[in-house]
Tab-separated table of C-alpha atoms in Angstrom:
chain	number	residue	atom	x	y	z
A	1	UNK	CA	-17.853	-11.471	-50.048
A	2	UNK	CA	-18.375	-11.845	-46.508
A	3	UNK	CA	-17.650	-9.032	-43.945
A	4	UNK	CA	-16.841	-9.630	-40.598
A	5	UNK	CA	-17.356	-7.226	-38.064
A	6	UNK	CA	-14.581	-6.348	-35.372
A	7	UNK	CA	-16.555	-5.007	-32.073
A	8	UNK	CA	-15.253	-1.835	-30.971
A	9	UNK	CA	-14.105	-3.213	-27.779
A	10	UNK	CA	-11.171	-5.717	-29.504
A	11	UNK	CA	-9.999	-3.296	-31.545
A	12	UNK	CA	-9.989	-0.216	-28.767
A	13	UNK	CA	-7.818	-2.940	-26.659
A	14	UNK	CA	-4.782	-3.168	-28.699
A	15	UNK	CA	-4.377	1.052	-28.736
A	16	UNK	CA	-5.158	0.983	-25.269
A	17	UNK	CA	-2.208	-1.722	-24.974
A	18	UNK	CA	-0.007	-0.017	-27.016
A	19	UNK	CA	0.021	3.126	-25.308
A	20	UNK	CA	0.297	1.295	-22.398
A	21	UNK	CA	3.625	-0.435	-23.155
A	22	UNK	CA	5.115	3.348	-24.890
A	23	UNK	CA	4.086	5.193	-21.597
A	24	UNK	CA	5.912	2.366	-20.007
A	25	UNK	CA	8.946	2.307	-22.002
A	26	UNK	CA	9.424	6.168	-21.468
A	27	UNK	CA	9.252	5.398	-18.002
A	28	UNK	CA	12.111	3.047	-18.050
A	29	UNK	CA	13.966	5.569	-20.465
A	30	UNK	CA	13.175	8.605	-17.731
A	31	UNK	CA	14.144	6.054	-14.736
A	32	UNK	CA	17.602	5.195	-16.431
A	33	UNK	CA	18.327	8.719	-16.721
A	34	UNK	CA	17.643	9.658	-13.318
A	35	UNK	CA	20.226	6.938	-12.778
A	36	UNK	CA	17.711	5.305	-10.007
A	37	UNK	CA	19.864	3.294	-7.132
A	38	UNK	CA	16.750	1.263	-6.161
A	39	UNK	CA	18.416	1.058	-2.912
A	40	UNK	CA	15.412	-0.395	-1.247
A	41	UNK	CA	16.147	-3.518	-3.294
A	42	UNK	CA	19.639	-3.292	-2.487
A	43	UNK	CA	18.788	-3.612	1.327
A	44	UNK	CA	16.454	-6.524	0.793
A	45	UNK	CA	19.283	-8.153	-1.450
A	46	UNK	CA	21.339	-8.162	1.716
A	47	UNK	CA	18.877	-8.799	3.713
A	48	UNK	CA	18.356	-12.381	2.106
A	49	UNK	CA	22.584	-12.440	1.908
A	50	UNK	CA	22.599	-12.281	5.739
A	51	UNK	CA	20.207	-15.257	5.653
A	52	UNK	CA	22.230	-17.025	3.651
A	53	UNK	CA	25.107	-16.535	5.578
A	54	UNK	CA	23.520	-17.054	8.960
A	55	UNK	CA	24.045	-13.067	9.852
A	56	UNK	CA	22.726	-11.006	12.221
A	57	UNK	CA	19.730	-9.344	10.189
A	58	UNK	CA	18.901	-6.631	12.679
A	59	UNK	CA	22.715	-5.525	13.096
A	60	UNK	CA	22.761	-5.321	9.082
A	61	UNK	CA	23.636	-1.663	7.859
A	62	UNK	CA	23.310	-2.026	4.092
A	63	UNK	CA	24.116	0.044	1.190
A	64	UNK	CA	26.608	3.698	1.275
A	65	UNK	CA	23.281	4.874	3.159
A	66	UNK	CA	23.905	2.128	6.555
A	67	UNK	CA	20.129	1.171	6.176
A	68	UNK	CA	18.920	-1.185	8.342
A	69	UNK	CA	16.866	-4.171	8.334
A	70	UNK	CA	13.345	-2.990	9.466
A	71	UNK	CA	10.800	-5.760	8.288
A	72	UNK	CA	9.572	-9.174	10.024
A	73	UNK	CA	12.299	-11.589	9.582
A	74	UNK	CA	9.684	-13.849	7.077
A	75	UNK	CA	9.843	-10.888	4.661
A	76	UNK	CA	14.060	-11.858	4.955
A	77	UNK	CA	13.477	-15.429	3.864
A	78	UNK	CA	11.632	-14.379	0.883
A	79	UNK	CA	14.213	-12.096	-0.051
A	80	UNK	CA	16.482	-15.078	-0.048
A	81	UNK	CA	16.501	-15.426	-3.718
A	82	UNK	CA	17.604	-12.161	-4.496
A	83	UNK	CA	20.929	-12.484	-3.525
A	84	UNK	CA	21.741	-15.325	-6.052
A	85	UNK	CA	21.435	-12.214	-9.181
A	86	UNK	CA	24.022	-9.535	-9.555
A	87	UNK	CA	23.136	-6.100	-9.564
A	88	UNK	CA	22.074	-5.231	-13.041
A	89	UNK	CA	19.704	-7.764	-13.809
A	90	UNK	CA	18.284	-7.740	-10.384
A	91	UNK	CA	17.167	-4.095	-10.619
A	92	UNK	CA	15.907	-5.029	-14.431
A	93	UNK	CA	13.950	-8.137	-13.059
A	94	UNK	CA	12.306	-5.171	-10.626
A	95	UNK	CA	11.519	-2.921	-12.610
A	96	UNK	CA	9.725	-5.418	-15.393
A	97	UNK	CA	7.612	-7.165	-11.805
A	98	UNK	CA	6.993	-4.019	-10.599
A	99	UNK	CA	5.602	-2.431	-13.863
A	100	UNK	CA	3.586	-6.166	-14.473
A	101	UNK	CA	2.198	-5.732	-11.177
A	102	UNK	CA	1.237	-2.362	-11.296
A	103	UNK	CA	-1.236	-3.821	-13.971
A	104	UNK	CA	-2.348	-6.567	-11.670
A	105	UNK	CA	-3.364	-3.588	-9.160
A	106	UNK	CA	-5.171	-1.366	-11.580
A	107	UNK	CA	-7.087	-4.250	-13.035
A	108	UNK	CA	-7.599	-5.486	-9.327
A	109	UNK	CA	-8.847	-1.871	-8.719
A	110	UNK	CA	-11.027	-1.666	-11.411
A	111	UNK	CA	-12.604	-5.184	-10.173
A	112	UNK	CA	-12.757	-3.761	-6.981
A	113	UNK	CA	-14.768	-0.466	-7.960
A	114	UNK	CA	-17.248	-2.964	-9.990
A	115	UNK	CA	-15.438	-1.782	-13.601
A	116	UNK	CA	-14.761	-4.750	-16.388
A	117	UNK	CA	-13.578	-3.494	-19.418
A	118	UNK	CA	-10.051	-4.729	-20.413
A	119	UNK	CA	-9.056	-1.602	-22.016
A	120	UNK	CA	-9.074	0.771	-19.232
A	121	UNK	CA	-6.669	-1.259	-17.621
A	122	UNK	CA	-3.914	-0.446	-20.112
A	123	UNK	CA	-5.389	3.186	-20.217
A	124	UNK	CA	-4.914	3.466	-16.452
A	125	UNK	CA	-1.762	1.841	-15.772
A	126	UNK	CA	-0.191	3.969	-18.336
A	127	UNK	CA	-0.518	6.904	-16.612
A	128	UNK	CA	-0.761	5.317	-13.271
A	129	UNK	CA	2.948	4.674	-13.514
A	130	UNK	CA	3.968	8.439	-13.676
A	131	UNK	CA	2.097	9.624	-9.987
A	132	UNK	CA	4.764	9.946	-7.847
A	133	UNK	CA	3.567	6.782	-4.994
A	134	UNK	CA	4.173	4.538	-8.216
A	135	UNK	CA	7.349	6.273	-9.603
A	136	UNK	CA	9.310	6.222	-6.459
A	137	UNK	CA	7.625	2.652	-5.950
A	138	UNK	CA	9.661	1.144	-8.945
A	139	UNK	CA	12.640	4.372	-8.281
A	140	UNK	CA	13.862	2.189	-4.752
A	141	UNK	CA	12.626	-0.839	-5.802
A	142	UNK	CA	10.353	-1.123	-3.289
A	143	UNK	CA	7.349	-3.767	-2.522
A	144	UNK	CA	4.206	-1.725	-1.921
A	145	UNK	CA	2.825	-3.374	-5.219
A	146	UNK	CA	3.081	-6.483	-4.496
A	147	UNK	CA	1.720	-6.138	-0.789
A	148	UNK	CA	-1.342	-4.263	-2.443
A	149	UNK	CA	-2.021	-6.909	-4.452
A	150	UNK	CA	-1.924	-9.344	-2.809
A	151	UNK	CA	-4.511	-7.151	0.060
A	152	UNK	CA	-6.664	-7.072	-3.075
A	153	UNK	CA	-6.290	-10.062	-4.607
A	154	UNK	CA	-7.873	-11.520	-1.329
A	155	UNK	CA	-10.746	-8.708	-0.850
A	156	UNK	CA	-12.039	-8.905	-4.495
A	157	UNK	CA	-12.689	-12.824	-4.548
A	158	UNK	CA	-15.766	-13.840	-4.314
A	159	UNK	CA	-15.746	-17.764	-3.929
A	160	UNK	CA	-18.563	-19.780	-3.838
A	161	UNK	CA	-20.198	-20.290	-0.163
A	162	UNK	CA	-17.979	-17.449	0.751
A	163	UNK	CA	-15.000	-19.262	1.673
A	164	UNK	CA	-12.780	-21.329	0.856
A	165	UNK	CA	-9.076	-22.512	1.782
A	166	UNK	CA	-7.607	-19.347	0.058
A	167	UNK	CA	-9.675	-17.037	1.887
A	168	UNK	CA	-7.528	-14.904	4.105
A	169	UNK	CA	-4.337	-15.682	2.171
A	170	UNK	CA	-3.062	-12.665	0.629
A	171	UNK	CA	-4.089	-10.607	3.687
A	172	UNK	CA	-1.761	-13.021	6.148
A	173	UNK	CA	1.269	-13.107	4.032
A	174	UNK	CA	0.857	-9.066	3.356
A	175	UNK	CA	1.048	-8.819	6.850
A	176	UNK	CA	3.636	-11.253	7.888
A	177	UNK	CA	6.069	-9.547	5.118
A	178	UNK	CA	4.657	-5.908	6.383
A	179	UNK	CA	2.749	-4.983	9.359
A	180	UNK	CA	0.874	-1.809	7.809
A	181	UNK	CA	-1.784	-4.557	6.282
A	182	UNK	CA	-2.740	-5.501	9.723
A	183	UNK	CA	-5.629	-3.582	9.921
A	184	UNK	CA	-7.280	-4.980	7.033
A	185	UNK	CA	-7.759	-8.666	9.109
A	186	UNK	CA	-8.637	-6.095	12.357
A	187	UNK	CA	-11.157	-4.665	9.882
A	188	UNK	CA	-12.889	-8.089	8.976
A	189	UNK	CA	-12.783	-9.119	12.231
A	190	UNK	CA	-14.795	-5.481	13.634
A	191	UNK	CA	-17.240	-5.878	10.118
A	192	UNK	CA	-17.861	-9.811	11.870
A	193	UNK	CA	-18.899	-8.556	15.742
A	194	UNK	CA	-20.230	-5.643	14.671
A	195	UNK	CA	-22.633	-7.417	12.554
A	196	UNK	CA	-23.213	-9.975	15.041
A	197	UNK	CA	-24.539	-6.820	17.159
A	198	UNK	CA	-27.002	-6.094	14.699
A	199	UNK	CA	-28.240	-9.647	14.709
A	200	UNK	CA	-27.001	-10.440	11.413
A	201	UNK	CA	-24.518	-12.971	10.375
A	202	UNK	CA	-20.697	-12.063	11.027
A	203	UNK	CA	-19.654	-15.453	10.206
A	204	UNK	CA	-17.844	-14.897	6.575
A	205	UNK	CA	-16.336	-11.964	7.844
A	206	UNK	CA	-15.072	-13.323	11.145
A	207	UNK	CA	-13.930	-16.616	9.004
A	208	UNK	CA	-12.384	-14.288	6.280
A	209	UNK	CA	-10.171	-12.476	9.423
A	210	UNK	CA	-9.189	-16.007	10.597
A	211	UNK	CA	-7.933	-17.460	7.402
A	212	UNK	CA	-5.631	-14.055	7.479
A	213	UNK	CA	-4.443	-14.598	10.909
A	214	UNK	CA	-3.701	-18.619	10.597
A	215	UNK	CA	-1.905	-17.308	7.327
A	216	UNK	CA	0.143	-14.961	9.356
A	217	UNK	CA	0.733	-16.830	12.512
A	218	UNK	CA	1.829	-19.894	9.914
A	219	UNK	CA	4.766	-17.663	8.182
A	220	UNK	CA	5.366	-16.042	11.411
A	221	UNK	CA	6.433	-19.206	12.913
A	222	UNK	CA	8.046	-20.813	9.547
A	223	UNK	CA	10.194	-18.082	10.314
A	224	UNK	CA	11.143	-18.451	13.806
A	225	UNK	CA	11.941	-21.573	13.082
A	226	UNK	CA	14.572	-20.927	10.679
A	227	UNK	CA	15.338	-17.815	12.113
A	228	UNK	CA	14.903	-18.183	15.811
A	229	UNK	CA	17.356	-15.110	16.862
A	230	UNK	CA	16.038	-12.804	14.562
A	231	UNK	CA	12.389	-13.572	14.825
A	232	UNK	CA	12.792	-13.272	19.172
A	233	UNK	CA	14.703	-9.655	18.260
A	234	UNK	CA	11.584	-8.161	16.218
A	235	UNK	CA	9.098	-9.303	18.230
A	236	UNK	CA	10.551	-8.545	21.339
A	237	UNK	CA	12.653	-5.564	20.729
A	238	UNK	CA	13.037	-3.903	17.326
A	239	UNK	CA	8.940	-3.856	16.247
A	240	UNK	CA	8.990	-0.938	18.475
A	241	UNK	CA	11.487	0.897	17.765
A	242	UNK	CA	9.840	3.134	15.433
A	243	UNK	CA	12.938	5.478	14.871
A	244	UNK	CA	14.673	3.254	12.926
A	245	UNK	CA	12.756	3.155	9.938
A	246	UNK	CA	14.063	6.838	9.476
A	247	UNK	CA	13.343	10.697	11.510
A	248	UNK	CA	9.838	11.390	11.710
A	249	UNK	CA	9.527	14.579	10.414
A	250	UNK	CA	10.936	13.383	7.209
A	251	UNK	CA	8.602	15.426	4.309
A	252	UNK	CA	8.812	11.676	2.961
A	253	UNK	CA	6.635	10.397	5.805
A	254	UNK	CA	3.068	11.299	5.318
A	255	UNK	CA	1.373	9.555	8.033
A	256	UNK	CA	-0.076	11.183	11.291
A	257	UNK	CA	3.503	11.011	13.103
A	258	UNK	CA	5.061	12.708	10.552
A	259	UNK	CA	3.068	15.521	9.971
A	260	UNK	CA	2.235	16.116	13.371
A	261	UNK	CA	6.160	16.399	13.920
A	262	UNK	CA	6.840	19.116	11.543
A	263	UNK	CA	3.593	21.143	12.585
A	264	UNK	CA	4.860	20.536	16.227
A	265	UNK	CA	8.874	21.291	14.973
A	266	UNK	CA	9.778	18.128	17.255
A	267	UNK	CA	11.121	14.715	16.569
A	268	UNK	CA	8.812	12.867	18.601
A	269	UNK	CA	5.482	13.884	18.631
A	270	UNK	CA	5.268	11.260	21.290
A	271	UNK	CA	1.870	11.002	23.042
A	272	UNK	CA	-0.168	13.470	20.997
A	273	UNK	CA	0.983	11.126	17.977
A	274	UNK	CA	-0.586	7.946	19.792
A	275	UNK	CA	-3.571	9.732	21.005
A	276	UNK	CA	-4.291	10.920	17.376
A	277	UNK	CA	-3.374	7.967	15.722
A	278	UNK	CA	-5.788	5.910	17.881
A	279	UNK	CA	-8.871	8.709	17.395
A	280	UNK	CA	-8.325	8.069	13.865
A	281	UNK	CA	-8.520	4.413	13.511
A	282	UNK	CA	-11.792	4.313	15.568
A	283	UNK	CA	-13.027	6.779	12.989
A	284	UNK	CA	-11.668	4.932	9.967
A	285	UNK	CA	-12.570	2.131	11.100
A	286	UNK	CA	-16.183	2.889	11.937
A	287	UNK	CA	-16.166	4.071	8.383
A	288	UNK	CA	-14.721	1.197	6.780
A	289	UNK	CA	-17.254	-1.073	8.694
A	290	UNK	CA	-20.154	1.236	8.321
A	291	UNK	CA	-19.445	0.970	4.137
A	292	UNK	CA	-18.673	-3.152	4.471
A	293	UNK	CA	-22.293	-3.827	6.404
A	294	UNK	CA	-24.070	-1.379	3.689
A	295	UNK	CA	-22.581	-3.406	0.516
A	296	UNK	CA	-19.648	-0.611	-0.186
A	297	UNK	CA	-16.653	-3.150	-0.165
A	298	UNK	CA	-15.129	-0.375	-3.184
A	299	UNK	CA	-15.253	2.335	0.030
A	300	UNK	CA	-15.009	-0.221	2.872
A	301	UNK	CA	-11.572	-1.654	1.529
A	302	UNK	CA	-10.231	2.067	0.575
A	303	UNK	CA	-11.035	3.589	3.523
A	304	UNK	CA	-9.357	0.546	5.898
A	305	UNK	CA	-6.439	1.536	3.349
A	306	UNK	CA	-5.856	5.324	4.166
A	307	UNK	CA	-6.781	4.754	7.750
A	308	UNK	CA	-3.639	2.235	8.245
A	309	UNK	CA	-1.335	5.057	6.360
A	310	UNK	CA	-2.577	7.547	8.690
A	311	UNK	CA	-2.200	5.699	11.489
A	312	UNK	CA	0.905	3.784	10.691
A	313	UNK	CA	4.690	4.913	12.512
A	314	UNK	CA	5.821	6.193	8.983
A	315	UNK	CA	3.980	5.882	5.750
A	316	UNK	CA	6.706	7.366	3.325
A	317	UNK	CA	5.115	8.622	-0.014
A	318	UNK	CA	5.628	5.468	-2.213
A	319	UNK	CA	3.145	3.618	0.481
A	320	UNK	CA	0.325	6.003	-0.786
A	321	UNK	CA	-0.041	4.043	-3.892
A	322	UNK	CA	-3.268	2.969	-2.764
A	323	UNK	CA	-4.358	6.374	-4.749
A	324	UNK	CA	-4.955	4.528	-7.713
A	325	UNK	CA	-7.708	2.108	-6.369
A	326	UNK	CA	-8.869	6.170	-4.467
A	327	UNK	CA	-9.157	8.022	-7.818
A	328	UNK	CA	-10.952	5.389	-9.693
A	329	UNK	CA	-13.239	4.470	-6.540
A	330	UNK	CA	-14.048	8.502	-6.716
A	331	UNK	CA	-14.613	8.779	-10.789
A	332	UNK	CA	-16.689	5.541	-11.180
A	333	UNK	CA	-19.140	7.258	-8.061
A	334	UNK	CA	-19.869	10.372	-10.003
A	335	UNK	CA	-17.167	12.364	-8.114
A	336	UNK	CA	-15.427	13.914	-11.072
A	337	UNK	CA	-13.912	16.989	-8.800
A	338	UNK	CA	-12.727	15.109	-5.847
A	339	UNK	CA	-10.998	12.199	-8.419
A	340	UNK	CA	-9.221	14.765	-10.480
A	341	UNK	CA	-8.240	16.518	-7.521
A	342	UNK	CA	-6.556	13.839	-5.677
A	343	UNK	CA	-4.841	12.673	-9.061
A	344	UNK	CA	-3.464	15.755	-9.555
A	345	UNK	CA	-2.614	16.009	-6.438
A	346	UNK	CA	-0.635	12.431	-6.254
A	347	UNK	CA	0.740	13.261	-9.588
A	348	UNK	CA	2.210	16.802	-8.493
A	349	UNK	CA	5.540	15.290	-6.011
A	350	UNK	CA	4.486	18.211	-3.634
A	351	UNK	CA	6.058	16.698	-0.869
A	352	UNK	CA	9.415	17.260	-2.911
A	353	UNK	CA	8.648	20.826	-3.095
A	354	UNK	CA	9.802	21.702	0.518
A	355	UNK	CA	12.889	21.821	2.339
A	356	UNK	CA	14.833	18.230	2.892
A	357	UNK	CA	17.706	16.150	2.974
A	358	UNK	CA	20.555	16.702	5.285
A	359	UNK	CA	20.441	19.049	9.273
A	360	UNK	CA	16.817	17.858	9.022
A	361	UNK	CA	15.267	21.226	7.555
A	362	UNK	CA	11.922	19.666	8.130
A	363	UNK	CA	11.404	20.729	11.507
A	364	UNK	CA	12.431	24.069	10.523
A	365	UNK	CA	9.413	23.990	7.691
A	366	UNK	CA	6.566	27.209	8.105
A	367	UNK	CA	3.428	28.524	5.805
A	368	UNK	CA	3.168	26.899	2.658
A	369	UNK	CA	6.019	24.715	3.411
A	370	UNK	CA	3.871	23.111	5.738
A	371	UNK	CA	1.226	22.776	3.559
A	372	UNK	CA	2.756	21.278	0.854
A	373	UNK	CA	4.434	18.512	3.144
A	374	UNK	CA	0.966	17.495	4.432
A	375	UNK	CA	-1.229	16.855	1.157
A	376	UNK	CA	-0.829	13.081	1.244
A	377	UNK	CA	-2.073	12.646	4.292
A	378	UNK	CA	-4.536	15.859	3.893
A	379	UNK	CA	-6.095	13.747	1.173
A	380	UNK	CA	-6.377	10.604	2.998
A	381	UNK	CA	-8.543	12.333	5.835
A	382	UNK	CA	-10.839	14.275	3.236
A	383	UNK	CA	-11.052	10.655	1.565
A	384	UNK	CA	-12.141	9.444	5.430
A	385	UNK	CA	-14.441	12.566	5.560
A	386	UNK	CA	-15.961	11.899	1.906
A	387	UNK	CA	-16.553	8.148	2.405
A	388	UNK	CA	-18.421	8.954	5.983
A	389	UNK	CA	-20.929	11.676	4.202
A	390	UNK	CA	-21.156	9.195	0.722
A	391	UNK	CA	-22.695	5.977	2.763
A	392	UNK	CA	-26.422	5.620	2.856
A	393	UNK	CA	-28.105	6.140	6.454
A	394	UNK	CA	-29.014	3.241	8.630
A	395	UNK	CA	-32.440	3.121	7.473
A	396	UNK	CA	-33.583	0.579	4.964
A	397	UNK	CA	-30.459	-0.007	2.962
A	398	UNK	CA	-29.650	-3.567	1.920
A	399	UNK	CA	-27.277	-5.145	2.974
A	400	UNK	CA	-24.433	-7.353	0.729
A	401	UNK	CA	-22.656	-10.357	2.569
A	402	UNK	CA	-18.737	-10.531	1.503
C-alpha cells in the first residue's frame, strides 16, 4: 500500500484558513451588534447620487450627520455605482470587499517585508481585522484598504526591465481618489534625483514617479471633463479648506495638526502646524530615500507611509491601517519588542479612551488624556526614529535598483 505524504505546509494552510474565516465571521457577528451605520459609505453613496443627478457635489450634506463631500471629484465618479444598491446589501457588499481586501493587504505586506508562506496570510488577517485602524475601517465603510492596496500593489511589482505600462498605476489612481498617497510619487521622484546626485542611475525611479503622475493627471482630467464645476471647485477652492473634513483637535485625528491642537488647546494650530508638518516630511522623507537607495524598499515604503499621516491635514485613526505592513516590517527584522508594542498599541482603541464627542472636550484634554490621544501618531515618529537608526551607514552597502 502506497503512502503519500502531505507536506506540512498544505495541511497547516487549511487551519490557518479556517481560523481565518471564524475570526472573520465573529467580526461580522460583533459589527452587527454594534449596529455599525457605515456612514462613510453612506456619504460616498450620495456622493455618486449627486453625479447621477447632475448635483452640486461640494454643496452635498449627506447622512443625519450633514457630512460633506471632501474627496477629488474622480473619487465621485467611481462612487457612481453605488447608488444603483439599496442600503442593506450595499453595506453587506462592503463589508465582504473590505474583509477580501484586507487579505490582499496582508499578503501584499508580507510580499513587501520579503515573507512567502501562504499560511501566515490567513494567520495575520485574522487578527489583523480586530486592531482598531481595520475595525473602524470596515465600521464606516471606509476606503483606506483599497487605497493601500492599490499603493502596494504598485511598490511590490517587480516587472521585468523595471517598467512597464502598469508601472505607476496604483499610485496615480490612489492619489487621484485621495490626496494623502501623494507623497509616495514625491518619494520616487526624490529616490530618482537624489540618486542621480550620487552618480547612479535615477531613471526607474524617476520613470516609476511619472507613470503615477500621467495616471493621476489622466483621471484628474477624465473628471473635469465630466465634471467640469466640481473639478474647478476642488482645485480651486475646497482642496484647501482643511476644516471641512472635521475640527482638528478631534482625538480621531492623529496626524501632526491634530495633536498639536489639543497640546496647544486651539483649533488651529495654524503656522506651528505647517512649520512642523514640513520639518517632518524632509525628515521622513530623507529616511524613506536613505532606506530606497540602500535596498530597504520594506522600510523605504513604510516610512513614506507614516510620514504622509503625520504630515497630512487630518489622518483620523482608520487611516493608520498602514500598522499592519509596520508590525510585520518590525517582527520579520528581529524587532520582537518594538512589533509587539506597536500591535498592542493599535489593537488597544486608546484614542477612544479620552474625552470626545459633542462641546469639543478635546481641547479641554490634560495629563494622561493627552497622552493617550497622541499614541498613533507617537508611534509613527518612533517608527521614523527606528527606521533612521536601523539603515546601514553610507559606507560600502550595496545598493538594490527598484
Amino acid at each position: 500500500m502506497t503512502v503519500i505524504a502531505i507536506p506540512a505546509a498544505c495541511r497547516r494552510t487549511p487551519v490557518a484558513l479556517g481560523v481565518c474565516l471564524l475570526s472573520f465571521t465573529a467580526f461580522w457577528a460583533a459589527q452587527r451588534a454594534a449596529h455599525v451605520s457605515m456612514i462613510d459609505l453612506m456619504v460616498y453613496r450620495a456622493e455618486g447620487a449627486a453625479v447621477r443627478a447632475g448635483g452640486d457635489l461640494y454643496a452635498l450634506r449627506a447622512t443625519a450627520a450633514h457630512l460633506p463631500t471632501t474627496y477629488p471629484p474622480f473619487a465621485a465618479l467611481l462612487f457612481t455605482p453605488l447608488s444603483l444598491l439599496e442600503t442593506a446589501p450595499l453595506r453587506a457588499l462592503a463589508t465582504v470587499g473590505n474583509l477580501a481586501l484586507l487579505v490582499v493587504f496582508v499578503r501584499l505586506s508580507l510580499k513587501l517585508v520579503g515573507h512567502a508562506r501562504v499560511e501566515t496570510t490567513w494567520w495575520v488577517a485574522a487578527a489583523a481585522v480586530w486592531c482598531e485602524p481595520v475595525w473602524t475601517t470596515l465600521r464606516y465603510g471606509q476606503i483606506n484598504l483599497l487605497l493601500a492596496v492599490l499603493v502596494l500593489w504598485d511598490l511590490t511589482r517587480r516587472p521585468a526591465g523595471g517598467y512597464d505600462r502598469w508601472t505607476g498605476m496604483g499610485l496615480g489612481l490612489a492619489t487621484a481618489v485621495k490626496l494623502t498617497p501623494a507623497l509616495f510619487p514625491v518619494f520616487l521622484l526624490a529616490t530618482g534625483l537624489a540618486a542621480r546626485l550620487e552618480g547612479g542611475r535615477g531613471g526607474p525611479w524617476l520613470r516609476h514617479a511619472r507613470g503615477a503622475a500621467v495616471t493621476f493627471a489622466g483621471a484628474t482630467l477624465l473628471a473635469s471633463a465630466v465634471l467640469p464645476y466640481d473639478s474647478w471647485r476642488f482645485w480651486t477652492d475646497m482642496v484647501f479648506r482643511a476644516s471641512r473634513v472635521g475640527h482638528a483637535e478631534d482625538t480621531a485625528n492623529q496626524a501632526l495638526r491634530g495633536l498639536l491642537a489639543r497640546f496647544l488647546h486651539t483649533p488651529d494650530p495654524g503656522v506651528l502646524w505647517a512649520a512642523c508638518a514640513a520639518l517632518v516630511a524632509v525628515l521622513g522623507l530623507a529616511v524613506a530615500v536613505r532606506a530606497e537607495l540602500r535596498g530597504r524598499r520594506a522600510w523605504a515604503v513604510c516610512a513614506c507611509a507614516v510620514t504622509a499621516l503625520l504630515i497630512s491635514p487630518v489622518s483620523w485613526t482608520h487611516h493608520w491601517v498602514w500598522c499592519v505592513p509596520l508590525v510585520l516590517l518590525l517582527w520579520t527584522r528581529g524587532r520582537r519588542g518594538a512589533a509587539l508594542g506597536t500591535l498592542l498599541l493599535f489593537c488597544s482603541y486608546a484614542p477612544w479612551w479620552v474625552p470626545h464627542g459633542t462641546g469639543r472636550p478635546e481641547l479641554h484634554l490634560t495629563g494622561a488624556e493627552l497622552t493617550l490621544s497622541a499614541v498613533y501618531a507617537g508611534a509613527g515618529a518612533l517608527f521614523l526614529a527606528l527606521a533612521r537608526t536601523s539603515l546601514p551607514r553610507a559606507g560600502g552597502e550595496v545598493r538594490v535598483r527598484p
